[in-house]
Each structure stands twice: as structure tokens, then as C-alpha cells.
Coordinates of C-alpha atoms in Angstrom, one line a residue:
M135 CA -28.7 4.7 -29.1
Y136 CA -32.1 3.8 -27.8
R137 CA -33.9 4.9 -30.6
D138 CA -36.7 2.3 -30.7
P139 CA -40.4 3.8 -30.1
V140 CA -41.1 4.5 -26.6
Q141 CA -43.3 1.7 -24.5
S142 CA -45.1 2.8 -21.8
L143 CA -44.3 1.4 -18.3
A144 CA -48.0 1.1 -17.0
P145 CA -48.8 -2.6 -18.7
Q146 CA -45.9 -3.7 -16.9
Q147 CA -46.2 -2.5 -13.5
H148 CA -46.5 -4.8 -10.5
D149 CA -48.4 -4.3 -7.2
H150 CA -45.0 -4.8 -5.2
I151 CA -44.0 -1.4 -6.4
A152 CA -47.0 0.5 -5.7
S153 CA -47.1 -1.0 -2.4
T154 CA -43.7 0.3 -1.3
M155 CA -44.5 3.9 -1.9
A156 CA -46.3 4.1 1.4
M157 CA -43.5 2.5 3.2
P158 CA -40.9 4.8 5.3
A159 CA -37.8 5.2 3.0
A160 CA -35.6 3.5 6.0
T161 CA -37.6 0.5 5.8
R162 CA -38.8 -0.1 2.3
P163 CA -36.4 -1.5 -0.2
L164 CA -34.0 0.9 -2.5
R165 CA -35.8 1.1 -5.7
V166 CA -33.2 1.0 -8.6
G167 CA -33.8 2.2 -12.3
L168 CA -31.4 0.4 -14.6
I169 CA -30.3 2.1 -18.0
G170 CA -28.5 -0.9 -19.9
I171 CA -28.5 -4.4 -19.6
G172 CA -25.4 -5.4 -21.1
T173 CA -22.2 -6.5 -19.4
V174 CA -22.4 -4.0 -16.5
G175 CA -26.2 -3.9 -16.3
A176 CA -26.6 -7.8 -16.5
G177 CA -24.0 -8.4 -13.9
T178 CA -25.2 -6.0 -11.5
F179 CA -29.0 -7.7 -11.7
R180 CA -27.4 -11.2 -11.3
V181 CA -25.3 -10.2 -8.3
L182 CA -28.2 -8.3 -6.6
A183 CA -30.5 -11.4 -7.1
R184 CA -27.8 -14.0 -5.9
N185 CA -26.8 -11.9 -2.9
Q186 CA -29.9 -10.1 -1.9
A187 CA -29.9 -11.1 1.6
T188 CA -26.4 -10.5 2.4
I189 CA -26.6 -7.2 0.5
A190 CA -29.6 -6.2 2.4
G191 CA -28.1 -7.3 5.8
R192 CA -25.1 -5.0 5.1
A193 CA -27.1 -1.9 3.6
G194 CA -30.1 -2.2 6.4
R195 CA -32.6 -2.4 3.7
G196 CA -33.4 -4.4 0.6
I197 CA -32.1 -3.1 -3.1
E198 CA -34.3 -4.1 -6.0
V199 CA -34.3 -3.2 -9.3
V200 CA -37.8 -2.3 -10.5
V201 CA -37.3 -0.9 -14.0
V202 CA -34.9 -1.6 -16.8
A203 CA -34.1 0.5 -20.1
A204 CA -32.9 -1.4 -23.2
R205 CA -32.5 -1.2 -26.6
N206 CA -33.8 -5.0 -26.8
L207 CA -36.5 -5.5 -24.8
A208 CA -36.7 -9.3 -25.6
R209 CA -32.9 -9.7 -24.2
A210 CA -33.6 -7.4 -21.3
A211 CA -36.7 -9.9 -20.3
S212 CA -34.5 -12.9 -20.7
V213 CA -32.2 -11.5 -18.0
V214 CA -34.5 -9.8 -15.7
G215 CA -37.4 -12.0 -15.9
T216 CA -41.2 -10.7 -15.3
G217 CA -41.0 -9.2 -12.4
V218 CA -39.2 -5.8 -13.7
A219 CA -40.9 -3.2 -15.8
L220 CA -39.2 -2.4 -19.1
T221 CA -39.0 0.5 -21.7
N222 CA -36.7 1.5 -24.5
D223 CA -36.7 5.2 -23.2
P224 CA -33.8 5.8 -20.7
M225 CA -35.3 9.1 -19.9
Q226 CA -38.4 7.3 -18.6
V227 CA -36.0 5.7 -16.1
A228 CA -34.4 8.9 -15.4
T229 CA -37.5 10.5 -14.4
H230 CA -39.6 7.8 -13.2
P231 CA -41.4 8.7 -9.8
E232 CA -40.8 5.2 -8.5
V233 CA -37.3 5.1 -8.8
D234 CA -35.1 6.4 -6.1
V235 CA -31.6 5.6 -7.7
V236 CA -30.7 5.2 -11.3
V237 CA -27.9 3.1 -12.3
E238 CA -26.1 4.1 -15.7
A239 CA -24.5 1.3 -17.4
A240 CA -25.2 2.1 -21.0
G241 CA -21.8 3.9 -21.5
G242 CA -20.9 6.9 -23.9
T243 CA -20.8 10.6 -23.0
G244 CA -23.6 12.1 -24.9
P245 CA -27.0 10.8 -24.0
A246 CA -25.8 9.4 -20.5
R247 CA -24.9 13.1 -19.7
E248 CA -28.6 14.2 -20.3
W249 CA -30.1 11.2 -18.5
L250 CA -27.8 11.7 -15.7
L251 CA -28.7 15.4 -15.4
A252 CA -32.2 14.7 -15.7
A253 CA -32.3 12.1 -12.9
M254 CA -30.5 14.3 -10.6
A255 CA -32.7 17.2 -10.9
A256 CA -35.6 14.9 -10.5
G257 CA -34.0 14.4 -7.1
K258 CA -32.6 10.5 -8.0
H259 CA -29.3 9.4 -6.7
V260 CA -27.1 8.1 -9.6
V261 CA -24.5 5.4 -9.8
T262 CA -22.3 4.8 -12.8
A263 CA -19.0 2.9 -13.9
N264 CA -18.8 5.4 -16.9
K265 CA -15.5 6.6 -16.5
A266 CA -15.2 8.5 -19.9
L267 CA -18.6 10.3 -18.9
L268 CA -17.1 11.4 -15.6
A269 CA -13.7 12.4 -17.1
V270 CA -15.3 14.6 -19.8
H271 CA -18.3 16.1 -18.1
G272 CA -17.5 15.3 -14.5
N273 CA -17.1 18.8 -13.2
E274 CA -20.5 19.8 -14.7
L275 CA -22.0 16.5 -13.2
F276 CA -20.7 16.6 -9.6
A277 CA -21.9 20.4 -9.5
A278 CA -25.3 19.2 -10.5
A279 CA -25.3 16.4 -7.7
R280 CA -24.6 19.1 -5.3
Q281 CA -27.2 21.5 -6.2
H282 CA -29.8 19.0 -6.0
G283 CA -28.5 17.2 -2.7
V284 CA -28.0 13.9 -4.6
A285 CA -25.2 11.3 -4.4
L286 CA -23.1 10.8 -7.6
A287 CA -21.5 7.2 -7.1
Y288 CA -18.8 5.7 -9.2
E289 CA -16.4 3.4 -7.6
G290 CA -16.7 1.0 -10.9
A291 CA -15.4 3.8 -13.0
V292 CA -11.9 3.7 -12.2
A293 CA -10.5 -0.3 -11.1
V294 CA -13.6 -2.1 -10.8
S295 CA -13.4 -4.6 -8.3
I296 CA -10.4 -2.6 -6.3
P297 CA -12.2 -0.3 -3.9
I298 CA -9.9 2.8 -4.7
I299 CA -12.4 5.7 -4.5
K300 CA -13.3 4.5 -1.2
A301 CA -9.6 3.9 -0.1
L302 CA -8.9 7.5 -1.0
R303 CA -11.9 9.1 0.1
E304 CA -12.5 7.1 3.5
G305 CA -9.5 5.2 4.6
L306 CA -6.7 7.5 3.8
T307 CA -8.8 10.7 4.4
A308 CA -6.1 11.8 7.1
N309 CA -3.3 11.9 4.6
R310 CA -2.0 14.5 2.7
I311 CA -1.5 12.3 -0.6
E312 CA 1.9 12.6 -2.3
W313 CA 1.1 10.6 -5.3
V314 CA -1.0 8.0 -7.1
A315 CA 0.3 5.6 -9.7
G316 CA -1.2 2.2 -11.3
I317 CA -1.8 -0.1 -13.8
I318 CA -5.3 0.5 -14.5
N319 CA -6.1 -0.6 -17.7
G320 CA -6.0 -4.6 -18.2
T321 CA -6.0 -4.8 -22.1
T322 CA -2.4 -3.0 -22.1
N323 CA -1.3 -5.2 -19.2
F324 CA -2.2 -8.2 -21.0
I325 CA -0.5 -7.2 -24.2
L326 CA 2.7 -6.1 -22.5
S327 CA 2.5 -9.5 -20.5
K328 CA 2.5 -11.2 -23.6
M329 CA 5.3 -9.5 -25.2
R330 CA 7.7 -9.8 -22.5
D331 CA 6.7 -13.6 -21.7
E332 CA 6.3 -15.0 -25.2
G333 CA 8.4 -12.6 -27.1
L334 CA 5.6 -11.5 -29.1
G335 CA 5.2 -8.2 -31.1
F336 CA 2.7 -5.4 -30.3
A337 CA 0.2 -6.6 -32.9
Q338 CA 0.5 -10.2 -32.5
A339 CA -0.3 -9.6 -28.6
L340 CA -3.0 -7.3 -29.5
E341 CA -4.5 -10.2 -31.8
Q342 CA -4.5 -12.6 -29.0
A343 CA -6.1 -9.9 -26.6
Q344 CA -9.0 -9.4 -29.1
A345 CA -9.1 -13.2 -29.5
L346 CA -9.8 -13.8 -26.0
G347 CA -12.3 -10.8 -25.4
Y348 CA -9.8 -8.6 -23.4
A349 CA -9.7 -6.0 -26.3
E350 CA -12.6 -4.6 -28.4
A351 CA -12.5 -4.7 -31.8
D352 CA -11.7 -1.1 -32.0
P353 CA -9.2 -1.3 -29.1
A354 CA -8.0 2.6 -29.5
F355 CA -9.1 3.8 -26.1
D356 CA -7.1 1.3 -24.4
I357 CA -3.9 0.8 -26.7
E358 CA -3.6 4.7 -26.8
G359 CA -4.0 5.4 -23.0
V360 CA -7.2 7.4 -23.1
D361 CA -9.0 4.9 -20.8
A362 CA -6.3 5.0 -18.4
A363 CA -6.4 8.8 -18.8
H364 CA -9.9 8.9 -18.0
K365 CA -9.2 6.9 -14.7
I366 CA -6.0 8.4 -13.3
T367 CA -7.9 12.0 -13.8
L368 CA -10.6 10.9 -11.2
L369 CA -7.8 9.3 -8.9
A370 CA -5.9 12.6 -8.9
A371 CA -9.2 14.7 -8.3
N372 CA -10.1 12.5 -5.1
A373 CA -6.3 12.2 -4.0
F374 CA -5.4 16.1 -4.3
G375 CA -8.7 17.8 -4.0
M376 CA -8.9 19.2 -7.5
P377 CA -11.4 19.5 -10.3
V378 CA -11.5 16.9 -13.0
H379 CA -8.6 17.9 -15.5
F380 CA -8.8 15.3 -18.1
A381 CA -8.0 17.7 -21.0
D382 CA -4.8 18.6 -19.5
A383 CA -3.5 14.9 -19.0
Q384 CA -0.4 13.8 -20.9
V385 CA -1.4 10.6 -22.7
E386 CA 0.8 8.2 -24.5
G387 CA -0.4 4.6 -25.4
I388 CA 1.8 1.8 -26.2
T389 CA 1.3 1.4 -29.9
A390 CA 5.0 2.4 -30.7
L391 CA 6.4 0.4 -28.2
Q392 CA 8.7 -2.2 -29.6
G393 CA 9.5 -5.8 -28.4
L394 CA 13.3 -4.9 -28.4
D395 CA 12.8 -2.4 -25.7
V396 CA 10.7 -5.0 -23.6
A397 CA 13.8 -7.2 -24.0
C398 CA 16.0 -4.5 -23.2
A399 CA 14.4 -3.5 -20.2
E400 CA 14.5 -6.9 -19.0
Q401 CA 18.2 -6.9 -19.3
L402 CA 18.6 -4.1 -17.2
G403 CA 16.3 -5.1 -14.5
Y404 CA 13.1 -3.3 -15.2
R405 CA 9.8 -4.2 -16.9
I406 CA 7.6 -2.0 -19.1
K407 CA 4.2 -1.1 -17.8
L408 CA 1.6 1.3 -18.8
L409 CA 1.3 3.6 -15.7
G410 CA -1.2 6.4 -14.9
V411 CA 0.6 8.5 -12.7
A412 CA -0.5 11.6 -10.5
R413 CA 1.9 13.1 -8.4
R414 CA 1.7 16.6 -6.5
Q415 CA 4.6 18.8 -6.5
G416 CA 3.9 21.0 -3.8
D417 CA 2.0 24.2 -4.6
A418 CA 3.5 24.3 -8.3
G419 CA 1.0 21.7 -9.3
V420 CA 0.0 18.1 -10.2
E421 CA 1.6 15.9 -12.4
L422 CA -0.9 14.1 -14.8
R423 CA 0.1 11.6 -17.0
V424 CA -0.2 8.0 -18.6
Q425 CA 2.9 6.5 -20.3
P426 CA 4.8 3.2 -20.8
A427 CA 7.1 3.0 -18.2
L428 CA 10.2 0.9 -16.8
V429 CA 9.6 -0.4 -13.3
P430 CA 12.2 -2.5 -11.4
T431 CA 11.6 -6.2 -11.6
T432 CA 12.0 -6.3 -7.9
H433 CA 9.0 -4.1 -7.5
L434 CA 5.6 -5.2 -6.3
M435 CA 4.2 -3.4 -9.5
A436 CA 6.3 -5.1 -12.0
H437 CA 4.3 -8.7 -11.0
V438 CA 1.0 -7.2 -11.6
N439 CA 0.3 -9.4 -15.0
G440 CA -2.2 -10.4 -17.4
S441 CA -5.4 -8.4 -17.3
M442 CA -5.2 -7.4 -13.4
N443 CA -4.8 -4.0 -12.2
G444 CA -2.7 -2.6 -9.4
I445 CA -2.5 0.8 -7.9
M446 CA -0.4 2.2 -5.2
V447 CA -1.0 5.4 -3.0
K448 CA 1.6 7.6 -1.1
G449 CA 0.2 9.5 1.8
D450 CA 2.3 11.2 4.2
A451 CA 0.9 9.3 7.6
A452 CA 0.2 5.8 6.1
G453 CA 3.1 5.8 3.8
V454 CA 2.7 3.4 0.6
T455 CA -0.4 1.4 0.3
M456 CA -1.2 -1.1 -2.6
Y457 CA -4.2 -2.3 -4.3
Y458 CA -4.7 -5.3 -6.3
G459 CA -7.4 -7.0 -8.4
A460 CA -9.4 -7.6 -11.7
G461 CA -9.8 -4.5 -13.8
A462 CA -12.8 -5.8 -15.9
G463 CA -15.4 -8.1 -15.9
S464 CA -19.3 -8.4 -15.5
E465 CA -19.7 -9.4 -12.2
Q466 CA -16.3 -7.5 -11.0
T467 CA -17.7 -4.3 -12.1
A468 CA -21.1 -5.2 -10.4
S469 CA -19.5 -5.6 -7.0
A470 CA -18.5 -2.0 -7.4
V471 CA -21.8 -0.8 -8.5
I472 CA -23.4 -2.6 -5.9
A473 CA -21.4 -1.3 -3.4
D474 CA -22.3 2.4 -4.4
L475 CA -25.8 1.3 -4.0
V476 CA -25.4 -0.1 -0.3
D477 CA -23.9 3.4 0.2
V478 CA -26.8 5.0 -1.1
A479 CA -29.4 2.9 0.8
R480 CA -27.5 3.7 4.0
L481 CA -27.4 7.4 3.6
D482 CA -30.9 7.9 1.7
G483 CA -32.7 10.7 3.2
T484 CA -29.7 12.0 5.4
N485 CA -28.3 15.8 4.8
A486 CA -25.8 16.1 1.7
A487 CA -23.5 17.7 4.1
Q488 CA -23.0 14.5 6.1
R489 CA -22.3 12.3 3.3
V490 CA -18.7 11.6 1.9
P491 CA -18.2 14.2 -0.9
H492 CA -18.2 13.2 -4.6
L493 CA -14.5 13.8 -5.1
G494 CA -13.2 13.5 -1.5
F495 CA -13.3 16.9 -0.5
H496 CA -16.3 19.3 0.3
A497 CA -16.9 21.8 -2.6
H498 CA -15.5 24.8 -0.6
A499 CA -12.2 23.0 0.0
V500 CA -11.8 22.1 -3.6
N501 CA -8.4 23.7 -5.0
D502 CA -9.6 25.3 -8.4
K503 CA -6.0 26.8 -8.9
L504 CA -4.3 23.6 -8.6
A505 CA -3.0 23.4 -12.1
V506 CA -1.5 20.2 -14.1
L507 CA 2.0 20.8 -14.8
P508 CA 3.2 20.8 -18.5
R509 CA 5.1 17.8 -19.9
A510 CA 8.4 19.7 -20.0
A511 CA 8.4 20.1 -16.1
V512 CA 8.0 16.5 -15.1
H513 CA 11.1 15.0 -13.2
T514 CA 11.8 11.3 -13.7
R515 CA 14.5 9.0 -14.6
H516 CA 14.6 8.2 -18.1
Y517 CA 15.7 4.9 -20.3
L518 CA 17.1 5.6 -23.6
R519 CA 18.1 3.2 -26.5
V520 CA 20.3 4.9 -28.9
P521 CA 21.3 2.9 -32.2
V522 CA 25.1 3.1 -33.3
H523 CA 26.9 2.4 -35.8
A524 CA 29.5 0.2 -33.8
A525 CA 29.7 -1.2 -30.3
Q526 CA 32.7 1.1 -29.7
D527 CA 30.6 4.1 -29.8
I528 CA 29.2 3.6 -26.2
G529 CA 31.7 5.8 -24.8
A530 CA 30.4 8.7 -27.1
V531 CA 26.9 8.4 -26.2
G532 CA 27.6 8.6 -22.7
A533 CA 29.9 11.5 -23.0
W534 CA 27.6 13.5 -25.4
L535 CA 24.8 13.0 -22.8
A536 CA 26.6 14.2 -20.0
A537 CA 27.8 17.3 -22.0
Q538 CA 24.0 18.1 -22.4
Q539 CA 23.4 18.1 -18.5
V540 CA 21.7 14.7 -18.7
P541 CA 22.8 12.9 -15.3
V542 CA 23.8 9.4 -16.5
A543 CA 23.7 6.6 -14.2
Q544 CA 24.4 3.7 -16.1
V545 CA 25.5 2.9 -19.9
A546 CA 25.6 -0.6 -21.4
L547 CA 25.3 -2.4 -24.6
A548 CA 22.2 -4.3 -25.6
A549 CA 22.8 -8.0 -25.0
D550 CA 22.8 -10.1 -28.7
K551 CA 20.0 -12.1 -27.5
A552 CA 17.9 -9.1 -27.2
L553 CA 18.5 -8.0 -30.6
P554 CA 16.6 -8.9 -33.7
P555 CA 18.6 -9.8 -36.8
G556 CA 20.1 -6.9 -38.4
S557 CA 19.5 -4.3 -35.7
G558 CA 22.7 -3.4 -35.3
A559 CA 24.4 -2.4 -31.9
Q560 CA 22.2 -0.6 -29.4
V561 CA 23.5 1.6 -26.5
L562 CA 21.2 1.6 -23.6
V563 CA 21.3 4.4 -21.1
L564 CA 19.4 5.0 -17.4
T565 CA 19.6 8.4 -16.3
D566 CA 19.0 9.9 -12.7
T567 CA 16.1 12.2 -11.9
V568 CA 15.8 14.7 -14.7
A569 CA 13.4 17.2 -16.1
Q570 CA 11.6 16.1 -19.3
A571 CA 12.8 19.4 -21.1
T572 CA 16.3 18.3 -20.6
V573 CA 16.0 14.9 -21.8
D574 CA 14.1 16.1 -24.8
M575 CA 16.7 18.7 -25.9
A576 CA 19.7 16.0 -25.3
V577 CA 17.7 13.4 -27.5
H578 CA 17.4 16.1 -30.4
A579 CA 21.2 16.7 -30.2
L580 CA 22.2 13.2 -30.0
A581 CA 20.3 12.5 -33.2
A582 CA 23.0 14.5 -35.2
H583 CA 25.8 12.7 -33.5
P584 CA 28.1 10.8 -36.0
S585 CA 28.0 8.0 -33.7
V586 CA 24.1 7.5 -33.7
A587 CA 22.6 5.5 -36.5
G588 CA 19.1 5.7 -36.3
P589 CA 16.0 7.2 -33.9
V590 CA 16.5 7.3 -30.1
T591 CA 14.1 5.9 -28.0
T592 CA 12.9 7.2 -24.7
L593 CA 11.1 6.0 -22.0
R594 CA 10.4 6.9 -18.2
V595 CA 11.6 5.1 -15.5
E596 CA 9.1 5.0 -12.2
M597 CA 10.9 3.7 -9.0
L598 CA 7.3 4.2 -7.1
D599 CA 9.6 3.7 -3.7
A600 CA 8.4 5.0 -0.4

């Protein structure tokens, strides 16, 4: 990345940059160095330019991009014009003496880490929408920000146009957060919506998502649940005052999901969504997981469709609050990035102890001992689809599960209209809340039952109630 020969900034400097150096920090514009001028970078530049008066009125000072690092300088110039210095060396931006805050909009977890560490060591504030970088290297980067007394802001890294980080760190600051859950990946939500509404298989729905630009050519991070895991990890850290624990998250994507289960869920009064869930279980630890799960069709979350995102937070004082909006897009991400820049502009020069902490809790209050619970210890309701040799075997399935200490709440046969040709009878089971370990053992035992005709499918059921 960025391997072109380094170009000096000197020939492209402008008098207005030098003239602002003598101005007091509170009155001169906040000077931004932008690394990357792709989707996020270009959107940020456009929105800053278009809404500069409004933004300055809210920030109390102007915010202007003074230098941009890009691989393709000609393309960068077509976006930013002639009034901005250009370079193909991101490290020049990270350490430039005439930059107050560095916006990292290039992505990746390797070079970006080095740029941000260098920027903070040089006393620069940092804004990024790079959720993978923060999920993998967040603990190191937040520690560096504290060490150097600078801000590290990342609202755009989680739900883009939804100000969920600000809600957790500020709006809900009086609350002991009990859980955070949401649809935080627009690509998978689009795919699941197509599977439900049009009866498409997973592969067909993915092709449509790629054709419309909702999914990358290599969609693995989205469809395997990794992107959502990056985001729920950051939400959990802010909700519960814990370090970033991405490596401990339980992650399951939607690649194995069958259209049959989408149809059977509808029959039972549920819709399948890819959910990120962070739930505190007292002092025992935190559930941190991503998985396709059934949500009641009467629930608001079941109606977050297409590429939209929806997040719910349960606090002990506020109760359940819900946040809805676009989870991707150039200017949608720019909205969050610029909101972070406004915060930096307002607080630049203040004592670091007076700012909102990076993870919502000051360092001395972060609970390093709060662990992520293992998969077996997670307690939820469950959906099981059991292929059987004959419809009459429905009673045997329910009885066998009950004998395995699974609390069965409902047993039904899949309706004929839900079944593809030649699939055979399917028994559908909904359980009450039960430990994952109990369900796993019961499913293993059920596989040997003479009535069972094939692999048993299991999905969690999330009620998301108050």
C-alpha cells in the first residue's frame, strides 16, 4: 500500500496554511491531514466543503483539510482541487507539523497501525472509521492515545450514520448497561432480506448484493460475520468498561444458512437476522457473539430490512433504546467522521482528563478482569429443525429432547409450502432458555435417534425484550 515514490509537500504548500500557524488554536481552523481519498475520504472532503459554515458554527471554528495522502495523486487532485497539498507518503501526513488531527480513511490493519501510532506520538489527534484496526489493535492504540494525551475517535467504525458510540459514552452514561444487540452489517441484512422476500437461495442473494455494490468481490468478512464481530467488540468495550476482546468473540456467519430455515422461521412467527450480541451476565462475564438468530416478527428489529442497521441497548435506568440508520455509504460514513472532528475541534487544547474517555470509562475504571464467556455457557432460546423419516415421528423428537433436559416450548411440522421438493418431513422445535452446552449434547444424541433422517439444524432465538 502506498509504494509510489515519496513526493515532497513543499512545492504544494499554500500561504493560508502558514498564516494560520500564528493564530490561537481556539480561533484558527482545525487542520486535518487525510490519509486515503477513496469512498470514505472523498465523502469526508465533500461534506466538509459543502457544509463548512454549518460545521464551523457547531464546532466554534473552521475545519479544513490541508494535506491528503493518496496512491493516485491525479485522482486525489480531481477530488480536492488545487488548494490542498498532496503526497503519496502517509507517514508525511501522520507527522506533518501543520496538521492538528489525522483522519485515517485507507483501511487495513498493518500500515494503518503504524501511521496512527506515529501521529499520536507526534501529538496529533486521530479519527478513524477502521473497525478492523481497532478490533485487532485497539488496546494498544487506546493506550498510546492516553500516553500522548490525544483523542482517538471512531464513531464511523461501528454503525456509520448511527451515533451509537456517542449514545453509549454520553447519552446513556448514567446507566449500567445490561446488553447491546443489533444488525450491524448491511451486506448480510440485504442478503437475508432477499432470501425471505423473494425466496432466493444464499448464493443468488449474494450475487445480487455484489451486483448492487452492497457486497465486495470477496465478501468473506461480511458473510462470515467478521465485520459484525469487529463492531460488537467495540460496542461491548464501551458498554461494559472492558478492554477490546475481539479474539474471544464467538463468530458465525450466514454461509451455511438455508432458505428452508428462513421459510420455517416465518411459519413459526420469526425472521432470521445476523445479530451481534454483547450481554453482561453479572460478574461472571460477558457474552460476545455474532450469529444468525430468530427474532419475533412482531419485534422492531425484525423490520430492519435491506442494507439498513439497527441497534438496541438495554440500560438499567433508561430501559431499552433503539437506533436505526444506514450502515454503509460514502457520505453516511463522512457524517460520523466529521462529528468526531467537531468533537476534536471543541476539545482541542483541553486537559485529556476532561474529555470523554476513548472507551467510555477512564483507564483506572476499565475492568481488565471481565472475561468473555465461553460458547457453552451462553443461555438463549433455540430453534431446531429435525429431518425425520415420517411425520408421525414428531412425538418421538419432542420426547427425546425433553429426556435430554432440553425445555421444549413448541413442536410443529414444517408446512408443505416451506419444503423444497424431495426434502421429506421436518420437525420444528422451539425451546425455552437453555445453556448452549445442553443443546449441543442433545443434538449430538438426537443424531443417533432412529426417527431422524439427516443433520439437525440449530439456531439461537433472541427475544430482545425489555
